[in-house]
Tab-separated table of C-alpha atoms and ligand atoms in Angstrom:
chain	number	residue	atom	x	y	z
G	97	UNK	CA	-17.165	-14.696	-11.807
G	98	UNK	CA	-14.887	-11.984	-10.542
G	99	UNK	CA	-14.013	-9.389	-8.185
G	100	UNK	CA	-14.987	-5.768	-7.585
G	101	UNK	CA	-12.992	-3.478	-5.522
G	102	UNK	CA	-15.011	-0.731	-3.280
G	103	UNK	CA	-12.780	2.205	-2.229
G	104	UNK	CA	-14.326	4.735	0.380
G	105	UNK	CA	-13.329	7.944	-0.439
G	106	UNK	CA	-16.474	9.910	0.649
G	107	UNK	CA	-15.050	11.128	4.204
G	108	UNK	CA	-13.877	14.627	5.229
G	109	UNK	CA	-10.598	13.753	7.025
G	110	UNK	CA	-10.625	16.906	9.401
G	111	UNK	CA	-7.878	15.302	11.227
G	112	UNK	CA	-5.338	15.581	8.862
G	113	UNK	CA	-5.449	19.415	8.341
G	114	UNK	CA	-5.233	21.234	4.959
G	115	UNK	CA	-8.084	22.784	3.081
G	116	UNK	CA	-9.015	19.931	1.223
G	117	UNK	CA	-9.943	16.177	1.885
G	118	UNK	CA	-7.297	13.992	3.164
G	119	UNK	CA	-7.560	11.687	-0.112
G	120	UNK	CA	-7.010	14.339	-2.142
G	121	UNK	CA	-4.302	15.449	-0.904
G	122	UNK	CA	-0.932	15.177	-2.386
G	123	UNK	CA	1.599	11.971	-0.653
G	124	UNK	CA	4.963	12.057	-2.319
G	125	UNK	CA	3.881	14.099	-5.871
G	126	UNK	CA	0.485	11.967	-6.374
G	127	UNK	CA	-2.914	12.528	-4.522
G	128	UNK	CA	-3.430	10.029	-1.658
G	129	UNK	CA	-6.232	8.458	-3.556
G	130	UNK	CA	-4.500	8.101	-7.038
G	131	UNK	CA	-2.160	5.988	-5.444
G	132	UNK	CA	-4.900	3.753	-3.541
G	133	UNK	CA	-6.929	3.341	-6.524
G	134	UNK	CA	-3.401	2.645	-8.919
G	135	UNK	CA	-2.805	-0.753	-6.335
G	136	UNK	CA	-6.315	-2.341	-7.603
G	137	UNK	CA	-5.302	-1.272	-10.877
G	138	UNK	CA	-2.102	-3.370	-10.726
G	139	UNK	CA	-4.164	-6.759	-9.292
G	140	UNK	CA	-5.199	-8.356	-11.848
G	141	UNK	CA	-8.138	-10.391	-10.263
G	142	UNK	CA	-10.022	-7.115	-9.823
G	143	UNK	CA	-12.620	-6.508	-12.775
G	144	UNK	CA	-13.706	-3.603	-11.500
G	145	UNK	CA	-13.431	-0.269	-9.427
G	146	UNK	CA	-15.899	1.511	-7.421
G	147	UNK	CA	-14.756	4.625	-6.316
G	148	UNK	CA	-17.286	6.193	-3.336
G	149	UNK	CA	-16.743	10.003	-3.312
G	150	UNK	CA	-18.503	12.838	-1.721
G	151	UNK	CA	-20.423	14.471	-4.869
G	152	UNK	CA	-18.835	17.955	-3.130
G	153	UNK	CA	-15.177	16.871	-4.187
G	154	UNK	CA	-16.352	16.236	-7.498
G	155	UNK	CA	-14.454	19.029	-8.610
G	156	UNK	CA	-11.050	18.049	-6.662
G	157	UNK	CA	-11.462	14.693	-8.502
G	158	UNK	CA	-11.186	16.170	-11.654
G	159	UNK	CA	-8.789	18.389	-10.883
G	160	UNK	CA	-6.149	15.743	-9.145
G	161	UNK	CA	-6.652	11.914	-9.833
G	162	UNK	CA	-6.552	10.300	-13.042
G	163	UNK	CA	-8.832	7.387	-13.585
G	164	UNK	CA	-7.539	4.350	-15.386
G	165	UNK	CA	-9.275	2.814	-18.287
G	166	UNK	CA	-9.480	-0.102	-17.465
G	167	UNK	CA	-10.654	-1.896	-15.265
G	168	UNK	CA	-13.566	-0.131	-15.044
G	169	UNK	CA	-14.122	2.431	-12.936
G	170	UNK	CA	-17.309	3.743	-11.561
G	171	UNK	CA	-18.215	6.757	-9.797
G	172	UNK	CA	-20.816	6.480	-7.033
G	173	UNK	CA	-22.103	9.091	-4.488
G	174	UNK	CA	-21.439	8.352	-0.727
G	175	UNK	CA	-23.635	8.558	2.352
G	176	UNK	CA	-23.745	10.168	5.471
G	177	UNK	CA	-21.918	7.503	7.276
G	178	UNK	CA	-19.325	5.118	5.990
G	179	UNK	CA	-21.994	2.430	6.526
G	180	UNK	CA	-24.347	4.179	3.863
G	181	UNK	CA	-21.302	4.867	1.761
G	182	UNK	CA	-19.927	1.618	1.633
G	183	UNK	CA	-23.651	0.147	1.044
G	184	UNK	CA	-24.135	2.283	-1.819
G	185	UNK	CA	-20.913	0.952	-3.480
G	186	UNK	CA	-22.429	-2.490	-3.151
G	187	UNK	CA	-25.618	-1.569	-4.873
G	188	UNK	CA	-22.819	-0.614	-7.869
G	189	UNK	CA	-20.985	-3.709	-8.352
G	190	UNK	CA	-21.773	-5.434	-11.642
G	191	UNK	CA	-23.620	-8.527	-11.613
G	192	UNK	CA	-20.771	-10.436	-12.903
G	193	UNK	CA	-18.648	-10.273	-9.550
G	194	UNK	CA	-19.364	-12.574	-6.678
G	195	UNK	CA	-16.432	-11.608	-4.665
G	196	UNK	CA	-15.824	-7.577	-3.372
G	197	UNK	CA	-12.974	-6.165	-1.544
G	198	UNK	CA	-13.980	-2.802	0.287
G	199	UNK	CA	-11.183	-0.910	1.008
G	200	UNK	CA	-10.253	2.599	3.235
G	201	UNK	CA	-9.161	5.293	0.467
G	202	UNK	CA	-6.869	6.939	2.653
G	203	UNK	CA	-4.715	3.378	2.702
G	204	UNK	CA	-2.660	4.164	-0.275
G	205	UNK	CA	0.082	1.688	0.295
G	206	UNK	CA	-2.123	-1.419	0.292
G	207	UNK	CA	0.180	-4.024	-0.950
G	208	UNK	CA	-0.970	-6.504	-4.378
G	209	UNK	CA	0.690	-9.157	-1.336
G	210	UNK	CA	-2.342	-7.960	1.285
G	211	UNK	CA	-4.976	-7.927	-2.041
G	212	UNK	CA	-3.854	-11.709	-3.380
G	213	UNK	CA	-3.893	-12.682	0.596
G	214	UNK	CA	-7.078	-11.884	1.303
G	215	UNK	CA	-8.328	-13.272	-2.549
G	216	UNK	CA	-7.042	-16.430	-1.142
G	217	UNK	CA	-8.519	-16.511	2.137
G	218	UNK	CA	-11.901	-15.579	0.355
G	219	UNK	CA	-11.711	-19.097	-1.383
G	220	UNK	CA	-12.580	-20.838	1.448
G	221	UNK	CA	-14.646	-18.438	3.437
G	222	UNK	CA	-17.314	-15.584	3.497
G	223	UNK	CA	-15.014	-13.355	4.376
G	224	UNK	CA	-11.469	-12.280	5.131
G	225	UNK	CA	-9.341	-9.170	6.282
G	226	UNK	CA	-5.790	-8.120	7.023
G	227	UNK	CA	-5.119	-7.609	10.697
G	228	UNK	CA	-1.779	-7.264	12.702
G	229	UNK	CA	-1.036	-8.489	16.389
G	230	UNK	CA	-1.082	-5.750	18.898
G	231	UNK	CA	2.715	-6.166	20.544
G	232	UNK	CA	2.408	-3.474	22.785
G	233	UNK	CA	1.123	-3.457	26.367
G	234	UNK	CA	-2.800	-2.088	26.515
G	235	UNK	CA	-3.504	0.272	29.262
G	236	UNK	CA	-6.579	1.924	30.392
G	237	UNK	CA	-6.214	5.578	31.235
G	238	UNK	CA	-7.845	8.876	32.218
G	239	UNK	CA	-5.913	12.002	31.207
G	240	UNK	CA	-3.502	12.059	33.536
G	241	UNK	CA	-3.177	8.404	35.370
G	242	UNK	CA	-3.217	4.834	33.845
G	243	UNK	CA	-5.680	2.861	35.770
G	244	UNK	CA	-5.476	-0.493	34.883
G	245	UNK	CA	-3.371	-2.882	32.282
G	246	UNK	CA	-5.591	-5.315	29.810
G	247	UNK	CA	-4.087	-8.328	28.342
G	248	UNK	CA	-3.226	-8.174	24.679
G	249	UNK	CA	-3.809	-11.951	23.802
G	250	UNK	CA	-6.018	-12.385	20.718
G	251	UNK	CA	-5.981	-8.307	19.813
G	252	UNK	CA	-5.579	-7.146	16.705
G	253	UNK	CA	-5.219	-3.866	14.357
G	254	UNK	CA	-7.682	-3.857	11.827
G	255	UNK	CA	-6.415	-3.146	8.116
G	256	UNK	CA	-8.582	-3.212	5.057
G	257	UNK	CA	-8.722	-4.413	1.887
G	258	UNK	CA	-11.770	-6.794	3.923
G	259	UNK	CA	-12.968	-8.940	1.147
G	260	UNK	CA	-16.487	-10.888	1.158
G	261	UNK	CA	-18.843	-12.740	-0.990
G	262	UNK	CA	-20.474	-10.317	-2.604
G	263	UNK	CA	-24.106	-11.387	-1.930
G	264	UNK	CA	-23.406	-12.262	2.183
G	265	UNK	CA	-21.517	-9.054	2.560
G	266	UNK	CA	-25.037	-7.206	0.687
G	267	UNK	CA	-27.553	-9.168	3.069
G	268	UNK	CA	-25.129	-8.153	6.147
G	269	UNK	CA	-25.278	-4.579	6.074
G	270	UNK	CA	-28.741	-4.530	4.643
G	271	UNK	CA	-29.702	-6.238	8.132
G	272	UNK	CA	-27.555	-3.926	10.092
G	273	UNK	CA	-27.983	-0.948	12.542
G	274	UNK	CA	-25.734	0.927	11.425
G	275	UNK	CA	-22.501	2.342	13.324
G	276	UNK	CA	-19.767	-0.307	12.499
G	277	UNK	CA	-16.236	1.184	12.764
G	278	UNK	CA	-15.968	-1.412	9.947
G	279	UNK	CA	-17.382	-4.268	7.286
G	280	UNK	CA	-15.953	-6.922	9.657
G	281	UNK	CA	-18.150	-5.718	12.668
G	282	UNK	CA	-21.677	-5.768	9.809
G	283	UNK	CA	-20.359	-9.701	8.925
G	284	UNK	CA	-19.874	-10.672	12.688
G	285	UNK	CA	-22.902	-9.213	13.680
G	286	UNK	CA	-25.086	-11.207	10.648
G	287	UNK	CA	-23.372	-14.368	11.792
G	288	UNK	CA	-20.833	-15.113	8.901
G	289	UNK	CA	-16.919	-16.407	9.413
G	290	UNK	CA	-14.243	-13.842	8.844
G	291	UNK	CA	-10.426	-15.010	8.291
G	292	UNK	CA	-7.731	-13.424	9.566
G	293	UNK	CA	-4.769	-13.225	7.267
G	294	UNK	CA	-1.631	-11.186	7.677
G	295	UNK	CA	-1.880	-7.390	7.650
G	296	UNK	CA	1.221	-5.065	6.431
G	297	UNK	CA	2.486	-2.409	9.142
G	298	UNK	CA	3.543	-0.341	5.523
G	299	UNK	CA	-0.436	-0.110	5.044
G	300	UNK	CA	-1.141	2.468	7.581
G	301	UNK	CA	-4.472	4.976	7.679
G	302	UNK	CA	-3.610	8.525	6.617
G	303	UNK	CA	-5.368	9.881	9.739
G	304	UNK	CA	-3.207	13.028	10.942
G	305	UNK	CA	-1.038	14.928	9.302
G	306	UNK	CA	1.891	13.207	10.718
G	307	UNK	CA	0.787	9.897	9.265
G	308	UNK	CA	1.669	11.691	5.607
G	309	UNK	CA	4.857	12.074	6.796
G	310	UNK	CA	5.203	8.124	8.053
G	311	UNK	CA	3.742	7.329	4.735
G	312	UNK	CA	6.512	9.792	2.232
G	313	UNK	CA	9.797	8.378	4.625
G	314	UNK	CA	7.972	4.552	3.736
G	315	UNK	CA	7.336	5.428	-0.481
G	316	UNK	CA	10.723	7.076	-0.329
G	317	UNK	CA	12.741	4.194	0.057
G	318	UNK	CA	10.727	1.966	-2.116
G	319	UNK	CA	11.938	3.229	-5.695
G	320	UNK	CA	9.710	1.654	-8.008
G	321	UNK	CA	11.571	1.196	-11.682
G	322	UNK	CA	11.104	-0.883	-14.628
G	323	UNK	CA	12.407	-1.611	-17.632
G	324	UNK	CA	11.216	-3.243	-21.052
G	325	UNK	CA	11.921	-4.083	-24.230
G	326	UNK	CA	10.873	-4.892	-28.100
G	327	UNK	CA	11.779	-6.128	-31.074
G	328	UNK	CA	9.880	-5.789	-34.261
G	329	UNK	CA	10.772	-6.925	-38.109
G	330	UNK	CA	8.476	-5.416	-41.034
G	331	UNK	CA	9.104	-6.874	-44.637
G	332	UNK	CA	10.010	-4.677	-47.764
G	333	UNK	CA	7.666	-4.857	-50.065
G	334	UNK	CA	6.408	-2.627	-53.228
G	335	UNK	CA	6.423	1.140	-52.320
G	336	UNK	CA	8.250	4.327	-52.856
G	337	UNK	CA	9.019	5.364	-48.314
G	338	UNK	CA	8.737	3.923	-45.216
G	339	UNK	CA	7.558	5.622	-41.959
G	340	UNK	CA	10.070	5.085	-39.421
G	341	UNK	CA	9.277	6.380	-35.645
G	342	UNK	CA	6.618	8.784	-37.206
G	343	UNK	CA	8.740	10.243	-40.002
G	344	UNK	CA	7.877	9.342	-43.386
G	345	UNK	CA	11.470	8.425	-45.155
G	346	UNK	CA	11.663	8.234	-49.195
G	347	UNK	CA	12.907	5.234	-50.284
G	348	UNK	CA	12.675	2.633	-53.499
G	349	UNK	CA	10.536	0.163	-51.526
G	350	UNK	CA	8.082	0.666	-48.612
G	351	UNK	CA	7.401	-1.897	-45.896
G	352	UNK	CA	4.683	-4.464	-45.131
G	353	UNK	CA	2.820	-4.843	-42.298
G	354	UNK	CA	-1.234	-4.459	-41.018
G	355	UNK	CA	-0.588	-0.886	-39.667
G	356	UNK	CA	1.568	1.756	-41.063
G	357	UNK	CA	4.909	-0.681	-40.564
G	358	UNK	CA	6.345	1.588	-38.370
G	359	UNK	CA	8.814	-0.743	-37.273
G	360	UNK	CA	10.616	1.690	-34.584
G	361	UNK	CA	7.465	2.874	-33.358
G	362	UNK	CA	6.211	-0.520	-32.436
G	363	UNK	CA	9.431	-1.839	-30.692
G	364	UNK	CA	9.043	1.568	-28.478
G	365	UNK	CA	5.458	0.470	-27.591
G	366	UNK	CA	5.909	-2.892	-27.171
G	367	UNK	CA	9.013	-1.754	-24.666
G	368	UNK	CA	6.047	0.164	-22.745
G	369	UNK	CA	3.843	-2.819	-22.767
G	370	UNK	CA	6.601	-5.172	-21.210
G	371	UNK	CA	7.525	-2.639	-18.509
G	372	UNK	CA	4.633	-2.539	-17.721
G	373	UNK	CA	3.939	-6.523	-18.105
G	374	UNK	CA	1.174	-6.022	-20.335
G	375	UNK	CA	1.283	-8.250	-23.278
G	376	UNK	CA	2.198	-6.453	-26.510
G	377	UNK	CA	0.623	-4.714	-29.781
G	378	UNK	CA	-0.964	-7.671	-31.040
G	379	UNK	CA	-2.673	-8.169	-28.138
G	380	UNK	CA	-4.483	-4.869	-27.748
G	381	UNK	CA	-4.976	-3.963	-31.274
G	382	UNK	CA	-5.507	-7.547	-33.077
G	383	UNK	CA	-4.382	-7.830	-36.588
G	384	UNK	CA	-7.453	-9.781	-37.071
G	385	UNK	CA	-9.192	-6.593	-37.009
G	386	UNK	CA	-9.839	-4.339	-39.666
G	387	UNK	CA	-10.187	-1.169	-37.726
G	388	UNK	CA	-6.314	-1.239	-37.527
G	389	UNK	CA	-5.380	-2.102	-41.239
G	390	UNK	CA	-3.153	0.978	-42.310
G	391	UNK	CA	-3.435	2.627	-38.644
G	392	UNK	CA	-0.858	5.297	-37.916
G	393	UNK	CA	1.114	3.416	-35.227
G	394	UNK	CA	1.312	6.618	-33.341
G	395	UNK	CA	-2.415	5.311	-31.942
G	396	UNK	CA	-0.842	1.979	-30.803
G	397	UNK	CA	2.213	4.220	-28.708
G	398	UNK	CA	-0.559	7.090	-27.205
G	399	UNK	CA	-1.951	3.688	-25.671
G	400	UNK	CA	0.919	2.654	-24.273
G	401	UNK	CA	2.189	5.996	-22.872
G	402	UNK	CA	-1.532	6.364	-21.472
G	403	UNK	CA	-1.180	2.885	-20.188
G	404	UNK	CA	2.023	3.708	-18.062
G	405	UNK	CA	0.464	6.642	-16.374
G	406	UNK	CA	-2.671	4.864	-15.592
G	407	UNK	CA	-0.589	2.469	-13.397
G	408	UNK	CA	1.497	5.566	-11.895
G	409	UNK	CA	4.448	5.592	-14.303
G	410	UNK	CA	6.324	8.078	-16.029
G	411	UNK	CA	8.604	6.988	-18.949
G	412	UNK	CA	12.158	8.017	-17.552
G	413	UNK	CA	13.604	7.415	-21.305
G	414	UNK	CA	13.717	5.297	-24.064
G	415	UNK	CA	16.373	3.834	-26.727
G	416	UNK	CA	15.074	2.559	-30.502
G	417	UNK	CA	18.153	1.358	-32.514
G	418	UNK	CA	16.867	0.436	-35.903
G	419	UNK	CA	18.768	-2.095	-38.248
G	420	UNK	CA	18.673	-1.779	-41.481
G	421	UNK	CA	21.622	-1.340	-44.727
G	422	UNK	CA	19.343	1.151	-46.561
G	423	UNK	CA	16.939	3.879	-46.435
G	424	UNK	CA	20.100	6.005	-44.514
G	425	UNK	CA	18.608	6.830	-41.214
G	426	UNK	CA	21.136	9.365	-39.514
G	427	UNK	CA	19.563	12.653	-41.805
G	428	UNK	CA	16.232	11.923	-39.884
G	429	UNK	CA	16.867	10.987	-36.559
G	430	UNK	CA	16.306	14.525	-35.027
G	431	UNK	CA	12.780	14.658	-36.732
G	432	UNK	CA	12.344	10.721	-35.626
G	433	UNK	CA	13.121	11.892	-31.873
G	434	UNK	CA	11.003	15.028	-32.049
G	435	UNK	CA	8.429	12.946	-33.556
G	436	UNK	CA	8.489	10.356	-30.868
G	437	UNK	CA	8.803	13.149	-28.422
G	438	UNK	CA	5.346	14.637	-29.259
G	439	UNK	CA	3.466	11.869	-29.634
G	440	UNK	CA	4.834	10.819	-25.816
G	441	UNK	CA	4.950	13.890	-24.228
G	442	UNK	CA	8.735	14.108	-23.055
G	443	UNK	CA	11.604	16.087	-23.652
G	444	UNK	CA	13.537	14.802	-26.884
G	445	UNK	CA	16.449	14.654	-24.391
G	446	UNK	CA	14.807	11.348	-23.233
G	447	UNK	CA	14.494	9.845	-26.291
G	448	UNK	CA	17.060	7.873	-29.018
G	449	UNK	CA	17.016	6.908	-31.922
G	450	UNK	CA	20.031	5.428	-33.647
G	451	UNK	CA	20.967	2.885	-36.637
G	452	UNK	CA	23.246	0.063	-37.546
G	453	UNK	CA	23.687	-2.191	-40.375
G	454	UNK	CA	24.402	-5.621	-39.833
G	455	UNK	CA	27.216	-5.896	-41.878
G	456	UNK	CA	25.213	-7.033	-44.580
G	457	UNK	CA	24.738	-10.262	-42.709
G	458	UNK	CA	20.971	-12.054	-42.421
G	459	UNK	CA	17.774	-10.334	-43.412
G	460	UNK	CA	18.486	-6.745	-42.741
G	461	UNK	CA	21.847	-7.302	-44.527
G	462	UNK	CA	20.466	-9.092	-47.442
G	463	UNK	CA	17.997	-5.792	-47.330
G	464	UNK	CA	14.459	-7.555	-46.875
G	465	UNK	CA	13.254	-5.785	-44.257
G	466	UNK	CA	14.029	-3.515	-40.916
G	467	UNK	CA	14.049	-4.760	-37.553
G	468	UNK	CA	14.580	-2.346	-34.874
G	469	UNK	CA	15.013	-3.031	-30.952
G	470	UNK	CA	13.899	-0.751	-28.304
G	471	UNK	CA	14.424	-0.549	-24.235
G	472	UNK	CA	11.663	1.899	-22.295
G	473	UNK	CA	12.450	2.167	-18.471
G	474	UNK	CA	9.319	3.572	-16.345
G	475	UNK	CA	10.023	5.352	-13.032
G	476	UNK	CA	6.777	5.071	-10.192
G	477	UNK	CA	6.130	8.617	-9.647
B	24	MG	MG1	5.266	-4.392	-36.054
């Protein structure tokens, strides 16, 4: 069994100011929600998304957030109170999850530390949420006079992800009045055990417009930026070119391989793929399966480079150095970075391509095939 993610995105967010919803709102070059539904993305125990909008921002959704491929994301219509909208999202999730986390779409920086703490938590109990201490003194006011101090023992701020079994969490709010500030109030009120685990001060509410602010100064200072690599080998075999990063090169023999054999090309994706810590060619387009015999490998790199900017990346650059004695690869290295450049959508300036022998030593020396070595670094946008 596994684990849908709810994220409430059907409110209006008049607080905040500007013309349009809160979530869609842009926070640091990305729209508020992008960035909330790009943290489930990144957690790997979550099989699914459910994104709750209001079906009158339909068109901002189109317009500003991207939706990932995978996992899968589906679009339901919210209610007139967070209650119906969040009950409405559990009617969604797939009968293959037992476990849901809902979660506040204007709480983009939700940590994968909050998400895996409150997966653990949910182990051992029906439900669990994030919470911080309250460390300052609580006063009761009017407008103008305090009247009265309360003691702060036991209070907390309540964060979400809150995570549940899926089928307690269902019963709770169908049995409910409606009115909860929140999911833990609907599981309290139907009797089941909540556990507290540790909240994260960084995952604050975008409520007014100063909280954007709180929330840029926070993603400022947390630069996000990784780097991969590859390394691929293809075989010479009987033929009269090889493709090399896209650009078909004349030569005596051609190379062997499932796909096209675009050695240079693959290393580049499978640089993507590590940055990104997902796997590598094989294991997203099998060579067990026929569909890819002969494929362009310019497929296998679009994937990749859609891949990235699912999880919020932009490729900052990348570096292909093939090895090889012969076909001479410096007369097409302009075409081979253009090439690449297309098919990625950057400015040649960010991409290399460059050769070496290897001094006729080992494989590439004794001239039975091209390997070629790549480095991709991703920058968090
Ligand atoms: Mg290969």
């Amino acid at each position: 069994m596994s684990t849908a993610a709810i994220i409430v995105a059907a409110g209006r967010g008049s607080r905040a100011g500007g013309d349009i919803p809160k979530q869609y709102q842009l926070l640091a070059g990305q729209t508020v929600l992008s960035r909330t539904i790009n943290a489930f993305v990144a957690s790997p125990a979550i099989s699914e998304i459910i994104l709750v909008i209001n079906p009158e921002d339909m068109t901002h959704l189109d317009a500003t957030v991207t939706l990932p491929s995978r996992p899968l994301v589906r679009l339901v219509n919210g209610g007139e109170t967070r209650d119906a909208s969040v009950q409405a999202g559990l009617e969604a999730v797939s009968a293959t999850c037992d476990k849901v986390l809902i979660h506040d779409g204007a709480r983009p920086l939700v940590s994968e530390g909050i998400i895996n703490r409150v997966l653990d938590a949910l182990e051992t109990s029906d439900g669990a949420a994030p919470a911080l201490a309250v460390t300052d003194a609580l006063w009761r006011a009017d407008a103008e006079r305090i009247t009265k101090t309360e003691p702060r023992d036991g209070l907390y701020r309540a964060q979400t992800p809150q995570g549940f079994q899926l089928s307690a969490i269902r019963a709770a709010h169908s049995e409910h009045k409606g009115g909860a500030a929140d999911d833990v109030e609907v599981a309290l009120a139907y009797g089941l055990d909540v556990a507290l685990v540790e909240g994260d001060e960084e995952n604050l509410k975008l409520t007014h417009s100063d909280d954007f602010k709180r929330a840029e100064k926070i993603l400022g200072t947390k630069m996000d930026i990784r780097v991969g690599n590859g390394f691929d080998v293809h075989r010479f075999g009987p033929g009269d070119h090889v493709v090399l990063c896209g650009v078909s090169v004349p030569h005596e023999r051609g190379l062997q391989g499932h796909s096209d054999a675009d050695v240079g090309m693959h290393a580049v994706t499978d640089a993507i793929y590590g940055a990104l810590a997902e796997g590598d060619i094989g294991q997203h387009f099998p060579p067990s399966d026929p569909q890819w015999k002969g494929a362009a490998s310019d497929i296998f790199l679009r994937h990749a480079v859609d891949r990235a900017k699912e999880h919020g990346f932009e490729i900052s650059n990348t570096d292909c150095t093939l090895i090889c004695e012969y076909p001479k690869i410096g007369p097409h290295t302009v075409a081979m970075r253009e090439t690449m450049a297309r098919i990625m959508g950057l400015e040649v300036g960010r991409i290399s391509v460059k050769a070496t022998t290897s001094e006729r030593l080992g494989f590439t020396g004794r001239k039975e095939g091209i390997a070629s070595m790549a480095s991709v670094t991703l920058v968090r946008r």
